[in-house]
Amino acid sequence: RDVSIRLLELDPRAHDARWDRVLPALFRWFGEGLPRRWPGAALGRIRALVGHDHPAFRSCPELFPVSIRPYAWYVRVASPDAFIRHVASVLESRLASSEASHFSGEVVLDRFRDAIAVTLRNGRISDVRKVESRGRLQATSTFPHETFVSLLTCHRSMSDLEAAYPDCLASTPVRHVIDAMFPKGPSHIW
């Protein structure tokens, strides 16, 4: 019998709870306790389906000999400019805790077909609007095809996109603003 773990958490209130102490005991329980609970059931494999960034993998890599990295997302955002307006308070809080906290200026996120201009005043978003593409040489950042959605959803960082797509670029003055507003996050939330 295979066991799939979909949620794996430590109670932060538990005294001295550490992954390197808890996981070996949990795996022992699966090996010894599972057959007692379900007689005749032999333990096959244990799969932890909790996301490749889960702290358990870093704490006890010897317990997870095979790691499957996520392949890809296919997400559509019908109106990225409206989405940015909708999450503006989150973006502003990210900016407030970064080196770009007092940035004033325009960040143009050029998607080649069109662009999104985000105007900031002292680290606060004052305007978000769809504008015509300014072209690679005049935009502060460029995102071919649907690459911008990976940044918008924090699935990939600007550095990840630049490494994979030569046309993904961000100019130096706004690079830190983009990094602050759209930090890469875990793609599997536990």
mmCIF file of C-alpha atoms in Angstrom:
data_model
loop_
_atom_site.group_PDB
_atom_site.id
_atom_site.type_symbol
_atom_site.label_atom_id
_atom_site.label_comp_id
_atom_site.label_asym_id
_atom_site.label_seq_id
_atom_site.Cartn_x
_atom_site.Cartn_y
_atom_site.Cartn_z
ATOM 1 C CA ARG A 1 0.000 0.000 0.000
ATOM 2 C CA ASP A 2 1.402 3.364 -1.038
ATOM 3 C CA VAL A 3 1.025 6.343 1.256
ATOM 4 C CA SER A 4 0.628 9.858 -0.148
ATOM 5 C CA ILE A 5 1.189 12.785 2.207
ATOM 6 C CA ARG A 6 -0.546 15.939 0.996
ATOM 7 C CA LEU A 7 -0.212 18.095 4.094
ATOM 8 C CA LEU A 8 2.763 18.045 6.444
ATOM 9 C CA GLU A 9 3.065 20.661 9.164
ATOM 10 C CA LEU A 10 4.653 21.151 12.552
ATOM 11 C CA ASP A 11 2.702 22.879 15.270
ATOM 12 C CA PRO A 12 4.752 26.018 16.039
ATOM 13 C CA ARG A 13 3.571 25.815 19.652
ATOM 14 C CA ALA A 14 5.014 22.320 20.121
ATOM 15 C CA HIS A 15 8.090 22.334 22.339
ATOM 16 C CA ASP A 16 11.270 21.459 20.459
ATOM 17 C CA ALA A 17 9.435 20.266 17.325
ATOM 18 C CA ARG A 18 11.938 19.951 14.506
ATOM 19 C CA TRP A 19 11.624 18.229 11.155
ATOM 20 C CA ASP A 20 14.784 16.183 11.687
ATOM 21 C CA ARG A 21 13.229 14.663 14.841
ATOM 22 C CA VAL A 22 9.630 14.275 13.709
ATOM 23 C CA LEU A 23 10.073 12.814 10.209
ATOM 24 C CA PRO A 24 12.066 9.681 11.143
ATOM 25 C CA ALA A 25 9.453 8.860 13.803
ATOM 26 C CA LEU A 26 6.642 9.432 11.313
ATOM 27 C CA PHE A 27 8.276 7.178 8.737
ATOM 28 C CA ARG A 28 8.830 4.490 11.397
ATOM 29 C CA TRP A 29 5.129 4.707 12.260
ATOM 30 C CA PHE A 30 4.213 4.172 8.620
ATOM 31 C CA GLY A 31 6.486 1.119 8.490
ATOM 32 C CA GLU A 32 5.374 -0.410 11.810
ATOM 33 C CA GLY A 33 1.989 1.121 12.635
ATOM 34 C CA LEU A 34 0.365 0.924 9.218
ATOM 35 C CA PRO A 35 0.331 -2.918 9.084
ATOM 36 C CA ARG A 36 -1.153 -2.994 12.615
ATOM 37 C CA ARG A 37 -3.902 -0.584 11.621
ATOM 38 C CA TRP A 38 -4.654 -2.358 8.339
ATOM 39 C CA PRO A 39 -3.677 -6.036 8.711
ATOM 40 C CA GLY A 40 -2.237 -7.519 5.560
ATOM 41 C CA ALA A 41 -1.332 -4.128 4.124
ATOM 42 C CA ALA A 42 2.333 -3.963 3.206
ATOM 43 C CA LEU A 43 3.893 -0.546 2.956
ATOM 44 C CA GLY A 44 4.866 0.306 -0.594
ATOM 45 C CA ARG A 45 6.295 3.761 -0.999
ATOM 46 C CA ILE A 46 5.777 7.022 0.809
ATOM 47 C CA ARG A 47 5.177 10.030 -1.407
ATOM 48 C CA ALA A 48 5.259 13.524 0.043
ATOM 49 C CA LEU A 49 3.163 15.678 -2.291
ATOM 50 C CA VAL A 50 3.734 18.902 -0.384
ATOM 51 C CA GLY A 51 5.736 21.015 -2.835
ATOM 52 C CA HIS A 52 9.456 20.897 -3.599
ATOM 53 C CA ASP A 53 10.208 23.907 -1.349
ATOM 54 C CA HIS A 54 8.793 22.263 1.780
ATOM 55 C CA PRO A 55 11.189 22.495 4.768
ATOM 56 C CA ALA A 56 10.970 18.717 5.316
ATOM 57 C CA PHE A 57 13.005 18.129 2.156
ATOM 58 C CA ARG A 58 15.799 20.423 3.337
ATOM 59 C CA SER A 59 15.843 19.010 6.867
ATOM 60 C CA CYS A 60 15.928 15.304 6.007
ATOM 61 C CA PRO A 61 17.029 14.864 2.392
ATOM 62 C CA GLU A 62 18.033 11.243 3.116
ATOM 63 C CA LEU A 63 14.363 10.355 3.644
ATOM 64 C CA PHE A 64 13.409 11.668 0.206
ATOM 65 C CA PRO A 65 15.753 10.048 -2.322
ATOM 66 C CA VAL A 66 13.587 11.030 -5.297
ATOM 67 C CA SER A 67 12.498 14.603 -5.808
ATOM 68 C CA ILE A 68 10.102 15.600 -8.559
ATOM 69 C CA ARG A 69 10.356 19.252 -9.452
ATOM 70 C CA PRO A 70 7.221 20.989 -10.675
ATOM 71 C CA TYR A 71 6.857 21.112 -14.423
ATOM 72 C CA ALA A 72 4.770 24.096 -15.383
ATOM 73 C CA TRP A 73 1.680 26.142 -14.782
ATOM 74 C CA TYR A 74 -0.808 27.284 -17.327
ATOM 75 C CA VAL A 75 -2.615 30.231 -15.835
ATOM 76 C CA ARG A 76 -4.468 32.960 -17.660
ATOM 77 C CA VAL A 77 -5.181 36.369 -16.222
ATOM 78 C CA ALA A 78 -7.843 38.002 -18.373
ATOM 79 C CA SER A 79 -6.950 41.559 -17.429
ATOM 80 C CA PRO A 80 -3.505 41.881 -15.812
ATOM 81 C CA ASP A 81 -3.939 45.632 -15.270
ATOM 82 C CA ALA A 82 -7.221 45.049 -13.382
ATOM 83 C CA PHE A 83 -5.550 42.265 -11.405
ATOM 84 C CA ILE A 84 -2.703 44.603 -10.385
ATOM 85 C CA ARG A 85 -5.258 47.206 -9.267
ATOM 86 C CA HIS A 86 -7.102 44.511 -7.295
ATOM 87 C CA VAL A 87 -3.956 43.399 -5.410
ATOM 88 C CA ALA A 88 -2.413 46.882 -5.146
ATOM 89 C CA SER A 89 -2.505 46.863 -1.329
ATOM 90 C CA VAL A 90 -0.462 43.628 -1.269
ATOM 91 C CA LEU A 91 2.040 45.027 -3.770
ATOM 92 C CA GLU A 92 2.343 48.228 -1.726
ATOM 93 C CA SER A 93 3.013 46.267 1.478
ATOM 94 C CA ARG A 94 5.757 44.336 -0.309
ATOM 95 C CA LEU A 95 7.245 47.609 -1.519
ATOM 96 C CA ALA A 96 7.024 49.116 1.980
ATOM 97 C CA SER A 97 9.281 46.404 3.384
ATOM 98 C CA SER A 98 11.873 46.695 0.615
ATOM 99 C CA GLU A 99 14.589 49.050 -0.549
ATOM 100 C CA ALA A 100 12.068 50.402 -3.053
ATOM 101 C CA SER A 101 9.791 51.691 -0.297
ATOM 102 C CA HIS A 102 10.010 55.329 -1.438
ATOM 103 C CA PHE A 103 10.240 54.774 -5.190
ATOM 104 C CA SER A 104 8.506 57.349 -7.369
ATOM 105 C CA GLY A 105 8.234 56.816 -11.091
ATOM 106 C CA GLU A 106 6.667 54.693 -13.756
ATOM 107 C CA VAL A 107 7.242 50.971 -14.228
ATOM 108 C CA VAL A 108 6.260 49.882 -17.728
ATOM 109 C CA LEU A 109 5.651 46.155 -18.015
ATOM 110 C CA ASP A 110 5.790 45.687 -21.783
ATOM 111 C CA ARG A 111 4.236 42.488 -23.113
ATOM 112 C CA PHE A 112 5.044 43.294 -26.785
ATOM 113 C CA ARG A 113 1.346 43.359 -27.819
ATOM 114 C CA ASP A 114 0.541 45.921 -25.145
ATOM 115 C CA ALA A 115 1.990 47.207 -21.915
ATOM 116 C CA ILE A 116 0.928 48.003 -18.364
ATOM 117 C CA ALA A 117 2.119 51.267 -16.860
ATOM 118 C CA VAL A 118 2.246 51.282 -13.049
ATOM 119 C CA THR A 119 2.818 54.741 -11.593
ATOM 120 C CA LEU A 120 4.224 54.915 -8.069
ATOM 121 C CA ARG A 121 4.562 57.875 -5.720
ATOM 122 C CA ASN A 122 6.663 57.303 -2.607
ATOM 123 C CA GLY A 123 6.162 53.541 -2.822
ATOM 124 C CA ARG A 124 2.376 53.758 -3.299
ATOM 125 C CA ILE A 125 0.578 52.805 -6.489
ATOM 126 C CA SER A 126 -1.217 55.865 -7.809
ATOM 127 C CA ASP A 127 -2.215 54.566 -11.245
ATOM 128 C CA VAL A 128 -2.322 51.355 -13.266
ATOM 129 C CA ARG A 129 -3.284 51.515 -16.909
ATOM 130 C CA LYS A 130 -2.968 49.560 -20.113
ATOM 131 C CA VAL A 131 -0.864 51.426 -22.701
ATOM 132 C CA GLU A 132 0.527 50.719 -26.145
ATOM 133 C CA SER A 133 3.698 48.691 -26.339
ATOM 134 C CA ARG A 134 6.718 50.985 -26.253
ATOM 135 C CA GLY A 135 9.075 48.501 -27.801
ATOM 136 C CA ARG A 136 12.065 46.806 -26.334
ATOM 137 C CA LEU A 137 14.303 49.862 -26.330
ATOM 138 C CA GLN A 138 11.911 52.228 -24.523
ATOM 139 C CA ALA A 139 10.196 49.928 -22.021
ATOM 140 C CA THR A 140 11.518 49.589 -18.466
ATOM 141 C CA SER A 141 10.824 45.833 -18.656
ATOM 142 C CA THR A 142 9.825 43.375 -21.375
ATOM 143 C CA PHE A 143 7.960 40.064 -21.235
ATOM 144 C CA PRO A 144 7.386 38.034 -24.416
ATOM 145 C CA HIS A 145 4.291 35.906 -24.886
ATOM 146 C CA GLU A 146 2.730 34.836 -21.586
ATOM 147 C CA THR A 147 5.876 35.090 -19.446
ATOM 148 C CA PHE A 148 4.498 38.059 -17.505
ATOM 149 C CA VAL A 149 1.852 35.842 -15.868
ATOM 150 C CA SER A 150 4.626 33.776 -14.234
ATOM 151 C CA LEU A 151 5.961 36.970 -12.652
ATOM 152 C CA LEU A 152 2.500 38.309 -11.797
ATOM 153 C CA THR A 153 1.583 35.098 -9.923
ATOM 154 C CA CYS A 154 5.041 34.979 -8.248
ATOM 155 C CA HIS A 155 5.666 31.569 -9.791
ATOM 156 C CA ARG A 156 8.952 32.750 -11.304
ATOM 157 C CA SER A 157 11.271 35.595 -10.348
ATOM 158 C CA MET A 158 12.557 38.189 -12.778
ATOM 159 C CA SER A 159 15.942 36.428 -12.647
ATOM 160 C CA ASP A 160 14.301 33.086 -13.504
ATOM 161 C CA LEU A 161 12.570 34.641 -16.501
ATOM 162 C CA GLU A 162 15.716 36.414 -17.723
ATOM 163 C CA ALA A 163 17.653 33.142 -17.548
ATOM 164 C CA ALA A 164 15.031 31.245 -19.555
ATOM 165 C CA TYR A 165 13.907 33.923 -22.024
ATOM 166 C CA PRO A 166 16.423 36.307 -23.620
ATOM 167 C CA ASP A 167 13.684 38.873 -24.313
ATOM 168 C CA CYS A 168 12.685 39.136 -20.646
ATOM 169 C CA LEU A 169 14.542 42.176 -19.384
ATOM 170 C CA ALA A 170 14.254 44.789 -16.672
ATOM 171 C CA SER A 171 16.222 48.029 -16.597
ATOM 172 C CA THR A 172 18.331 48.813 -13.556
ATOM 173 C CA PRO A 173 16.261 51.682 -12.160
ATOM 174 C CA VAL A 174 13.082 49.596 -11.855
ATOM 175 C CA ARG A 175 14.574 46.135 -11.338
ATOM 176 C CA HIS A 176 14.424 46.412 -7.540
ATOM 177 C CA VAL A 177 10.809 47.635 -7.749
ATOM 178 C CA ILE A 178 9.767 44.627 -9.852
ATOM 179 C CA ASP A 179 11.646 42.251 -7.538
ATOM 180 C CA ALA A 180 9.916 43.776 -4.499
ATOM 181 C CA MET A 181 6.406 43.729 -5.966
ATOM 182 C CA PHE A 182 6.634 40.249 -7.485
ATOM 183 C CA PRO A 183 8.925 38.040 -5.359
ATOM 184 C CA LYS A 184 9.113 34.382 -6.248
ATOM 185 C CA GLY A 185 7.017 32.361 -3.842
ATOM 186 C CA PRO A 186 6.374 28.682 -3.252
ATOM 187 C CA SER A 187 4.189 27.238 -5.992
ATOM 188 C CA HIS A 188 2.649 24.724 -3.604
ATOM 189 C CA ILE A 189 1.283 26.273 -0.436
ATOM 190 C CA TRP A 190 1.327 24.106 2.659
#
